[in-house]
Amino acid sequence: MTRALSLISVFVRVSVQNFAAYRFEFFVRMFVSVGHLLAELLAVQTIFKNTPEIRGWQKEHMLVLVGVFRMIAGGIRMVIVPNMRRVMEDIRNGTLDYVLLKPLDAQFHVSIREFVIWRVTDLVLGGSLAIYGSYLTLHTVPFDKFILFILMMVAAFTIVYAIWLALAAICFWLIRLENIEMLFWNVFEAGRFPVQIYPAWLQTGLTYIFPLAFIVTFPAASLLGISGKGITPTMPAIAFLVGLIAIILASMLFRIGLRRYAGASA
Amino acid sequence: MPQISVQNLAKTFRVPEREGGFIASVRSIFKRRHKEVRAVDGIHFTIDEGEIVGFLGPNGAGKTTTLKILSGLLHPTSGEARVMGHIPWKRESEYLRRISMLMGQRTQLHWDLPAIDSFLVHGSIYGLPKEQYRTTLDELVALLDIGDVLKKQVRSLSLGERMKCEICVSLLHRPSVLFLDEPTIGVDIAMQARIREFIRNYNRQHGATIILTSHYMADVTALCKRIIVIDKGHILFDGPLPELSRKLAPFKVIKIDLDRDLNGYDLAALGDVLVREERKVSLRVPKGEAASVTSKLLTDLAVLDLTIEDPPIEDVISRVFGGESTK
């Protein structure tokens, strides 16, 4: 465990150094990030000019959701996308060989190699907005809800990581599949809104097939208190269970893919 | 006990196959045909600690596949292999710590980062103690003369500089067994010579066992006392370099100095004429005919001096791989 953490810290340190070399880019990106967030807030503002609530979600609630969506999207782009993109390229170019030559678990290794440091801005901006929305709703941010929220976010990232790992693993079979990432982003866009606004069949799909509810809606709801937003006291346990199942399946797929890469499956 | 032993090793790849043309293409969507390619076909050899062995063979002969199996990247279809007592494809951490593989055509350095960052990451992955990392790095940097390129972004390095950095990163954990697949590919002749010199020194200083493949004969003749020639997955030859010509060459070169001019003597009827000057002749003849041609030459011509030689190693290799093997 200590070794894993020290390795992650080395990769983070290298990414920070690399990022420090592009300071100007950082400011431009931060500017773009803020711009994106403002546009999203404007959309919320426009919607709630016409209606006080949508399926139990009021304007303040939506601020939390927009914040959580931004945090998750930022986190994905900070840690998951750069690493999974690189492993897909490695599979295509044959450079995965160098990963397999290292005395390190391959899945762990390919998941920690790159960090896009400036995406921290998305986590900070999104987090601040979510906390602010929660404060507007409850006039305080209760400690227990905050802890619950953190747990739900951990489960959310676990699920997202599992989805991406599975997408990357598919490249072991379909080597020339270039745009597989879009598959994720197109569905993920639906997470800008709470799952409750969708028809029942789609809600079920977005909860148990592509568990977007566990990725955005439920973490947001947990910060708002558990009544009426589809969240029950057992929800964190269910979220962790979903995360656990997802990660086990994705790891299995990745391992089978690796065996195929090494020609051991034949 | 040998450090590397390989017995009856075979690797078969299954590759999709289709005929050209529109209809065949459409048909292949529904029904795919596969072809089995035996990249390595039942090879045997053993290598002792500290040996440098050259793998020679044309493209697709099975050299890289063999190296990949030995470094644990590929599972063989059948057969056995042991390196330092380990079965490579089990990929035990203890084993991977003691080997290194360098693929000249693929980079392991991070393209956007300075090489020194890739070195640091490598050191951490292998859990090298700081002191050891520092000492090894200093030593390698000095030997490879890369002090002034360490902090440059890898993408801005020349091919030669990059290759030296690749060698450096592969050796940071001081591997006992090294698999070098085309380590000098694409670099200029002077740089090739320096890389060769470095490999020789590493072998001497650390007693490392090295298997090397290269397209450049000079790499092999300069570094390897022993050669393994692979073609179509089979070993054609395994032995000392000088014996390669003797065994594999299907011909001999007869050189003669003459006392008198040739005066239209028909040399072409005896063999391939390589050199024909007034009083100096060089002939290539099939091995089995060398004795009879020599005796005919001695009878017919006023010979001052005659030598029978094995042809140069480059010629032998190119003839063997040109499909003129006498296997």
XYZ file of C-alpha atoms in Angstrom:
593
model
C 0.000 0.000 0.000
C 2.779 2.431 0.959
C 4.595 1.484 -2.210
C 1.461 2.097 -4.290
C 1.011 5.526 -2.745
C 4.644 6.455 -3.192
C 4.452 5.403 -6.848
C 1.327 7.475 -7.389
C 3.067 10.422 -5.768
C 6.022 10.047 -8.142
C 3.716 10.077 -11.185
C 1.811 13.082 -9.774
C 5.080 14.892 -9.120
C 6.236 14.310 -12.682
C 2.866 15.546 -13.999
C 3.097 18.677 -11.836
C 6.582 19.400 -13.160
C 5.373 18.891 -16.701
C 2.396 21.125 -16.076
C 4.553 23.843 -14.535
C 6.329 24.084 -17.882
C 3.054 25.189 -19.500
C 1.840 27.917 -17.141
C 0.293 30.035 -19.862
C -1.767 27.103 -21.038
C -2.976 26.684 -17.466
C -4.421 30.215 -17.329
C -6.135 29.834 -20.676
C -7.644 26.506 -19.633
C -8.801 27.901 -16.312
C -10.494 30.750 -18.150
C -12.251 28.246 -20.428
C -13.285 26.171 -17.413
C -14.879 29.142 -15.691
C -16.597 30.072 -18.962
C -18.095 26.590 -19.255
C -19.416 26.716 -15.740
C -20.992 30.141 -16.285
C -22.741 28.863 -19.409
C -24.123 25.919 -17.445
C -25.356 28.242 -14.701
C -27.002 30.465 -17.293
C -28.884 27.455 -18.615
C -30.108 26.633 -15.096
C -31.141 30.251 -14.582
C -33.094 30.247 -17.854
C -34.941 27.025 -17.071
C -35.978 28.086 -13.590
C -37.281 31.435 -14.796
C -40.138 29.438 -16.291
C -40.790 26.901 -13.572
C -40.140 26.717 -9.802
C -39.150 23.071 -9.922
C -38.714 20.047 -12.135
C -39.697 16.711 -10.616
C -38.790 17.917 -7.125
C -35.566 19.641 -8.170
C -35.466 23.364 -7.443
C -32.930 25.870 -8.643
C -30.666 25.531 -5.565
C -30.757 21.765 -5.956
C -29.710 22.105 -9.565
C -26.660 24.145 -8.497
C -25.514 21.132 -6.496
C -26.118 18.851 -9.484
C -24.229 21.131 -11.874
C -21.373 21.275 -9.357
C -21.250 17.495 -8.953
C -21.444 16.982 -12.722
C -18.470 19.327 -13.149
C -16.492 17.583 -10.416
C -17.078 14.167 -11.930
C -16.353 15.336 -15.488
C -13.218 17.124 -14.261
C -12.058 14.124 -12.255
C -12.554 11.835 -15.254
C -10.517 14.155 -17.450
C -7.867 14.605 -14.799
C -7.066 10.990 -13.984
C -9.123 8.490 -15.947
C -9.157 9.780 -19.527
C -5.409 10.476 -19.883
C -4.503 7.047 -18.536
C -7.108 5.067 -20.438
C -6.374 6.960 -23.648
C -2.720 6.092 -23.237
C -3.388 2.423 -22.628
C -5.569 2.296 -25.751
C -2.719 3.859 -27.735
C -0.268 1.431 -26.162
C -2.413 -1.503 -27.227
C -2.602 -0.148 -30.780
C 1.109 0.649 -31.073
C 2.451 -2.379 -29.260
C 4.107 -0.172 -26.618
C 2.081 -1.958 -23.951
C 5.018 -4.378 -24.038
C 6.989 -1.969 -21.910
C 4.224 -1.926 -19.280
C 4.207 -5.709 -19.145
C 7.976 -5.818 -18.709
C 7.731 -3.913 -15.433
C 7.547 -5.706 -12.081
C 4.230 -4.069 -11.292
C 0.586 -5.021 -11.621
C -0.319 -4.002 -15.176
C -3.779 -2.642 -14.377
C -2.479 -0.527 -11.522
C 0.413 0.700 -13.647
C -1.688 1.772 -16.630
C -4.127 3.587 -14.343
C -1.667 5.937 -12.626
C 0.737 7.041 -15.303
C -0.713 10.422 -16.219
C -2.479 13.249 -14.483
C -3.824 16.388 -16.118
C -3.137 18.637 -13.167
C -4.970 21.783 -14.275
C -8.268 19.881 -14.143
C -8.066 20.415 -10.388
C -9.816 23.693 -11.210
C -12.922 21.715 -12.217
C -12.870 19.869 -8.907
C -12.497 23.097 -6.932
C -15.086 25.079 -8.929
C -17.574 22.202 -9.040
C -17.053 21.386 -5.357
C -17.537 25.000 -4.312
C -20.722 25.286 -6.348
C -22.107 22.053 -4.891
C -21.393 23.175 -1.329
C -22.899 26.583 -2.072
C -26.081 25.000 -3.470
C -26.336 22.767 -0.428
C -25.923 25.783 1.863
C -28.660 27.698 0.005
C -31.024 24.759 0.450
C -30.301 23.716 4.030
C -28.769 26.994 5.354
C -25.879 24.913 6.603
C -23.774 22.003 5.366
C -24.338 19.211 7.911
C -21.224 17.166 8.651
C -22.990 13.807 8.242
C -24.331 14.799 4.821
C -20.903 15.976 3.798
C -19.347 12.618 4.778
C -22.149 10.787 2.968
C -21.474 12.933 -0.082
C -17.739 12.097 -0.005
C -18.563 8.368 0.202
C -21.007 8.636 -2.701
C -18.369 10.467 -4.741
C -15.807 7.720 -4.039
C -18.348 5.143 -5.230
C -19.152 7.309 -8.283
C -15.498 7.538 -9.325
C -15.061 3.800 -8.809
C -17.971 3.119 -11.173
C -16.686 5.588 -13.762
C -13.182 4.117 -13.573
C -14.622 0.631 -14.085
C -16.548 1.786 -17.179
C -13.422 3.331 -18.694
C -11.275 0.337 -17.858
C -13.793 -1.855 -19.647
C -13.763 0.482 -22.675
C -9.962 0.346 -22.761
C -10.052 -3.445 -22.413
C -12.338 -3.699 -25.466
C -9.371 -2.383 -27.489
C -7.610 -5.707 -26.898
C -10.190 -7.203 -29.274
C -11.138 -4.277 -31.473
C -7.749 -2.718 -31.923
C -8.739 -0.089 -34.441
C -11.726 1.208 -32.530
C -10.806 4.895 -32.416
C -13.849 6.686 -31.101
C -14.926 4.427 -28.315
C -14.615 7.339 -25.869
C -17.551 9.092 -27.519
C -19.756 6.222 -26.458
C -19.182 7.247 -22.864
C -19.406 11.016 -23.311
C -22.674 10.868 -25.269
C -24.436 8.961 -22.509
C -22.665 10.904 -19.774
C -24.175 14.161 -21.106
C -27.547 12.914 -19.821
C -26.111 13.337 -16.317
C -26.424 17.126 -16.593
C -30.001 16.573 -15.443
C -31.321 14.504 -12.548
C -32.391 11.020 -13.676
C -35.871 11.683 -12.279
C -36.733 13.876 -15.291
C -36.439 10.920 -17.659
C -39.229 8.389 -18.342
C -39.338 5.395 -15.996
C -37.744 2.891 -18.395
C -34.849 5.254 -19.053
C -34.442 5.912 -15.333
C -34.012 2.187 -14.760
C -31.497 2.032 -17.596
C -29.550 4.990 -16.221
C -29.518 3.467 -12.741
C -28.624 -0.165 -13.335
C -27.292 -0.513 -16.885
C -25.250 2.642 -17.340
C -25.350 3.715 -13.675
C -25.392 7.439 -14.296
C -27.734 7.887 -11.329
C -24.985 6.597 -9.042
C -22.410 8.775 -10.762
C -24.141 12.196 -10.624
C -27.724 12.303 -9.334
C -27.345 10.322 -6.098
C -24.118 12.001 -4.913
C -25.802 15.377 -5.527
C -28.942 14.238 -3.714
C -26.882 13.026 -0.759
C -25.542 16.529 -0.205
C -29.111 17.883 -0.228
C -30.545 15.524 2.376
C -32.070 12.190 1.642
C -35.736 12.994 1.204
C -37.429 12.733 -2.151
C -34.402 12.698 -4.449
C -34.330 8.981 -4.936
C -31.859 8.458 -2.130
C -32.551 6.126 0.776
C -30.391 5.438 3.848
C -29.108 2.251 2.250
C -28.048 4.088 -0.896
C -24.317 4.427 -0.044
C -24.138 0.677 0.554
C -25.863 0.026 -2.775
C -23.532 2.526 -4.495
C -20.493 0.715 -3.117
C -21.944 -2.612 -4.149
C -22.517 -1.325 -7.701
C -18.958 0.060 -7.696
C -17.547 -3.218 -6.448
C -19.371 -5.295 -9.049
C -18.367 -2.875 -11.813
C -14.697 -2.885 -10.839
C -14.542 -6.665 -10.526
C -16.115 -7.161 -13.974
C -13.916 -4.517 -15.601
C -10.736 -5.939 -14.032
C -11.671 -9.398 -15.234
C -12.215 -8.095 -18.743
C -8.880 -6.272 -18.645
C -7.083 -9.400 -17.446
C -8.658 -11.551 -20.151
C -7.624 -8.876 -22.658
C -4.054 -8.939 -21.370
C -3.943 -12.700 -21.751
C -5.146 -12.330 -25.293
C -2.458 -9.704 -25.934
C 0.184 -12.148 -24.712
C -1.338 -14.916 -26.803
C -2.075 -16.970 -23.691
C -5.761 -17.382 -24.386
C -5.294 -19.375 -27.581
C 23.921 -24.815 -15.380
C 22.975 -22.593 -18.313
C 21.348 -19.252 -17.557
C 18.904 -19.521 -20.431
C 17.594 -22.823 -21.679
C 15.031 -23.299 -24.404
C 13.545 -26.622 -25.387
C 11.267 -27.351 -28.277
C 9.798 -23.862 -28.092
C 7.034 -23.076 -30.572
C 4.689 -20.164 -31.131
C 1.822 -20.171 -33.568
C -0.147 -17.049 -34.403
C -3.618 -17.168 -35.846
C -4.010 -14.439 -38.418
C -7.108 -13.543 -40.442
C -6.790 -14.163 -44.136
C -8.870 -13.127 -47.090
C -8.527 -13.018 -50.814
C -8.538 -9.753 -52.738
C -11.575 -8.392 -54.518
C -14.986 -7.069 -53.564
C -16.898 -10.333 -53.228
C -14.190 -11.912 -51.108
C -14.236 -8.836 -48.862
C -17.982 -9.053 -48.343
C -17.770 -12.780 -47.725
C -15.059 -12.238 -45.104
C -17.461 -10.071 -43.071
C -19.665 -13.077 -42.432
C -17.158 -15.855 -42.507
C -13.595 -15.195 -41.537
C -10.837 -17.491 -42.559
C -7.753 -17.800 -40.470
C -4.293 -18.961 -41.242
C -1.900 -20.417 -38.707
C 1.555 -18.938 -38.845
C 4.313 -20.789 -37.026
C 6.583 -17.934 -36.019
C 8.820 -20.175 -33.919
C 8.848 -23.846 -34.711
C 10.458 -26.100 -32.110
C 13.753 -24.430 -31.313
C 16.393 -25.518 -28.785
C 19.382 -23.696 -27.347
C 21.135 -22.889 -24.097
C 23.069 -19.788 -23.172
C 25.569 -19.482 -20.324
C 25.944 -16.605 -17.922
C 27.870 -13.685 -19.385
C 27.562 -14.769 -23.019
C 26.634 -12.354 -25.796
C 24.686 -14.198 -28.445
C 23.580 -12.723 -31.767
C 20.275 -13.704 -33.334
C 20.375 -13.411 -37.092
C 17.606 -13.903 -39.570
C 15.456 -12.109 -42.131
C 12.294 -10.216 -41.195
C 9.647 -12.547 -39.859
C 12.171 -15.280 -39.047
C 11.045 -15.533 -35.435
C 13.805 -13.533 -33.716
C 11.583 -10.998 -31.999
C 8.974 -13.622 -31.130
C 11.683 -15.658 -29.379
C 12.871 -12.598 -27.444
C 9.313 -11.743 -26.483
C 8.709 -15.232 -25.146
C 11.941 -15.122 -23.161
C 11.071 -11.739 -21.669
C 7.617 -12.931 -20.624
C 5.619 -10.862 -23.117
C 4.276 -13.832 -25.049
C 3.099 -17.271 -24.059
C 4.555 -19.986 -26.255
C 2.165 -22.417 -27.913
C 4.304 -25.299 -26.714
C 7.740 -26.072 -25.367
C 9.765 -24.981 -22.393
C 11.997 -22.106 -21.484
C 13.870 -21.170 -18.312
C 15.759 -17.989 -17.684
C 17.697 -17.861 -14.404
C 15.440 -20.667 -13.221
C 12.226 -18.756 -13.945
C 9.527 -19.559 -16.452
C 9.405 -16.194 -18.227
C 5.706 -16.018 -19.101
C 4.720 -16.392 -15.460
C 5.963 -12.818 -15.227
C 7.080 -13.118 -11.612
C 8.113 -9.784 -10.209
C 11.422 -11.249 -9.052
C 12.154 -12.304 -12.631
C 11.113 -9.046 -14.272
C 13.409 -7.161 -11.891
C 16.409 -9.011 -13.247
C 15.826 -8.633 -16.965
C 15.446 -5.850 -19.455
C 14.257 -5.713 -23.011
C 15.026 -2.916 -25.393
C 13.082 -2.608 -28.618
C 14.882 -0.259 -30.966
C 11.720 0.542 -32.886
C 9.571 1.382 -29.879
C 10.155 3.997 -27.269
C 9.550 3.563 -23.587
C 10.397 7.159 -22.748
C 7.565 9.615 -22.301
C 7.476 11.707 -25.424
C 6.466 14.989 -23.756
C 8.709 14.791 -20.724
C 12.450 15.190 -20.295
C 14.230 11.824 -20.210
C 15.271 12.379 -16.600
C 11.601 12.198 -15.539
C 11.174 8.830 -17.242
C 14.316 7.648 -15.435
C 12.896 8.776 -12.097
C 9.626 6.929 -12.721
C 11.551 3.819 -13.767
C 13.599 3.964 -10.560
C 10.428 4.149 -8.475
C 8.705 1.291 -10.314
C 11.682 -0.952 -9.594
C 11.828 0.376 -6.030
C 15.519 1.271 -6.369
C 17.032 2.732 -3.216
C 17.935 6.405 -3.735
C 21.646 5.819 -3.319
C 21.740 2.993 -5.843
C 19.602 4.930 -8.321
C 21.906 7.934 -8.092
C 25.110 5.903 -8.518
C 23.800 3.863 -11.450
C 22.360 6.915 -13.162
C 25.618 8.878 -12.795
C 27.584 5.953 -14.145
C 25.293 5.389 -17.141
C 25.035 9.086 -17.948
C 28.821 9.363 -17.981
C 29.330 6.201 -20.042
C 26.670 7.119 -22.578
C 27.628 10.786 -22.559
C 24.054 12.053 -22.230
C 24.571 14.616 -19.447
C 23.458 17.523 -21.607
C 20.312 15.947 -23.062
C 18.715 14.641 -19.853
C 16.573 17.694 -19.314
C 15.429 18.106 -22.899
C 11.975 16.961 -23.927
C 12.302 13.520 -25.467
C 10.477 14.561 -28.641
C 13.205 17.100 -29.378
C 16.079 14.607 -29.160
C 17.849 13.188 -32.195
C 17.376 9.491 -32.864
C 20.861 8.694 -31.594
C 20.394 10.706 -28.393
C 17.033 9.111 -27.801
C 18.427 5.641 -28.318
C 21.150 6.297 -25.744
C 18.477 7.452 -23.290
C 16.462 4.289 -24.052
C 19.528 2.201 -23.252
C 20.074 4.163 -20.055
C 16.530 3.638 -18.800
C 16.665 -0.085 -19.624
C 19.772 -0.552 -17.513
C 18.927 1.543 -14.445
C 17.902 -1.512 -12.457
C 21.103 -3.348 -13.487
C 19.533 -6.338 -15.219
C 21.457 -9.612 -15.344
C 19.876 -10.650 -18.630
C 19.375 -8.240 -21.491
C 17.271 -8.737 -24.604
C 18.242 -6.196 -27.233
C 16.017 -6.106 -30.296
C 17.628 -3.934 -32.946
C 19.336 -1.561 -30.496
C 21.122 0.398 -33.214
C 18.337 0.692 -35.771
C 18.292 3.981 -37.624
C 21.287 5.589 -35.905
C 24.378 6.692 -37.826
C 27.500 4.560 -38.111
C 29.545 6.466 -35.522
C 26.721 6.199 -32.995
C 26.285 2.484 -33.785
C 29.932 1.934 -32.927
C 29.581 3.807 -29.624
C 26.467 1.898 -28.633
C 28.257 -1.350 -29.448
C 31.232 -0.351 -27.341
C 28.898 0.474 -24.482
C 27.112 -2.884 -24.694
C 30.454 -4.699 -24.675
C 31.571 -2.793 -21.576
C 28.319 -3.456 -19.771
C 28.704 -7.155 -20.471
C 32.289 -7.128 -19.166
C 31.633 -5.087 -16.067
C 28.435 -6.729 -14.916
C 28.783 -10.183 -16.421
C 25.355 -9.706 -17.990
C 23.999 -12.239 -20.437
C 22.910 -10.558 -23.645
C 20.858 -11.708 -26.604
C 21.009 -9.287 -29.478
C 19.185 -9.112 -32.772
C 20.276 -6.729 -35.459
C 20.011 -6.067 -39.133
C 23.516 -4.669 -39.066
C 26.064 -7.433 -39.445
C 28.659 -5.135 -37.930
C 26.787 -5.187 -34.606
C 26.815 -8.931 -34.562
C 30.374 -9.494 -35.776
C 31.740 -6.895 -33.336
C 29.872 -8.101 -30.251
C 28.952 -11.730 -30.521
C 31.279 -14.685 -30.396
C 28.291 -16.933 -30.884
C 25.564 -16.693 -33.473
C 22.172 -18.304 -33.728
C 20.686 -18.095 -37.202
C 16.906 -18.389 -37.367
C 14.847 -18.671 -40.504
C 11.145 -19.457 -40.784
C 11.031 -20.350 -37.110
C 13.856 -22.909 -37.304
C 17.417 -22.673 -36.110
C 19.704 -23.043 -39.118
C 22.929 -22.598 -37.230
C 24.157 -22.233 -33.671
C 27.856 -21.820 -33.055
C 30.916 -19.590 -33.168
C 30.921 -16.824 -35.736
C 33.818 -18.123 -37.908
C 32.129 -21.486 -38.233
C 29.017 -19.892 -39.655
C 30.600 -19.387 -43.060
C 32.101 -22.838 -43.073
C 28.848 -24.527 -42.224
C 26.279 -22.488 -44.001
C 28.118 -21.204 -47.018
C 27.353 -23.480 -49.934
C 30.422 -22.173 -51.745
C 34.130 -21.333 -51.464
C 36.134 -18.493 -52.894
C 39.295 -19.465 -54.772
C 41.854 -16.691 -55.280
C 44.811 -17.155 -57.588
C 47.821 -15.101 -58.626
C 49.187 -16.011 -62.054
C 52.603 -15.987 -63.586
C 51.273 -15.366 -67.101
C 48.231 -13.612 -68.609
C 45.025 -15.592 -68.969
C 44.835 -15.265 -72.721
C 41.130 -15.892 -73.002
C 40.972 -18.917 -70.674
C 37.310 -19.713 -69.980
C 36.967 -19.106 -66.236
C 33.194 -18.741 -66.325
C 32.835 -22.448 -67.041
C 34.352 -23.203 -63.607
C 32.355 -20.867 -61.386
C 31.225 -17.286 -60.742
C 34.014 -14.882 -61.569
C 34.278 -12.289 -58.820
C 37.521 -10.605 -59.881
C 39.269 -10.897 -63.208
C 42.394 -8.934 -63.760
C 45.301 -9.821 -66.003
C 47.130 -11.889 -63.423
C 44.718 -11.969 -60.515
C 41.534 -14.001 -60.405
C 38.878 -14.683 -57.838
C 36.255 -17.376 -58.367
C 33.244 -18.503 -56.387
C 32.567 -22.209 -56.719
C 30.161 -24.626 -55.083
C 31.695 -26.187 -51.987
C 31.697 -29.726 -53.372
C 33.494 -28.680 -56.526
C 36.237 -26.668 -54.813
C 38.767 -29.506 -54.926
C 38.210 -30.431 -58.569
C 38.213 -26.806 -59.745
C 41.409 -26.169 -57.801
C 43.156 -29.107 -59.387
C 41.975 -28.065 -62.862
C 43.224 -24.514 -62.305
C 46.591 -25.796 -61.124
C 46.889 -28.002 -64.190
C 45.706 -25.487 -66.788
C 47.297 -22.273 -65.566
C 50.649 -21.093 -64.331
C 49.601 -20.472 -60.763
C 51.935 -18.542 -58.460
C 49.745 -18.530 -55.417
C 46.372 -20.046 -54.575
C 44.089 -19.663 -51.552
C 40.711 -21.187 -50.800
C 38.606 -19.079 -48.466
C 35.185 -18.963 -46.914
C 33.172 -16.094 -48.327
C 32.551 -12.993 -46.173
C 29.869 -13.482 -43.541
C 27.576 -10.838 -45.072
C 27.519 -12.764 -48.352
C 26.730 -16.001 -46.585
C 23.860 -14.505 -44.660
C 22.338 -12.741 -47.632
C 22.632 -15.908 -49.753
C 21.111 -18.072 -47.039
C 18.195 -15.720 -46.584
C 17.839 -15.224 -50.295
C 16.504 -18.775 -50.388
C 19.748 -20.412 -51.434
C 20.169 -22.330 -48.229
C 21.724 -25.766 -48.424
C 20.090 -26.830 -45.210
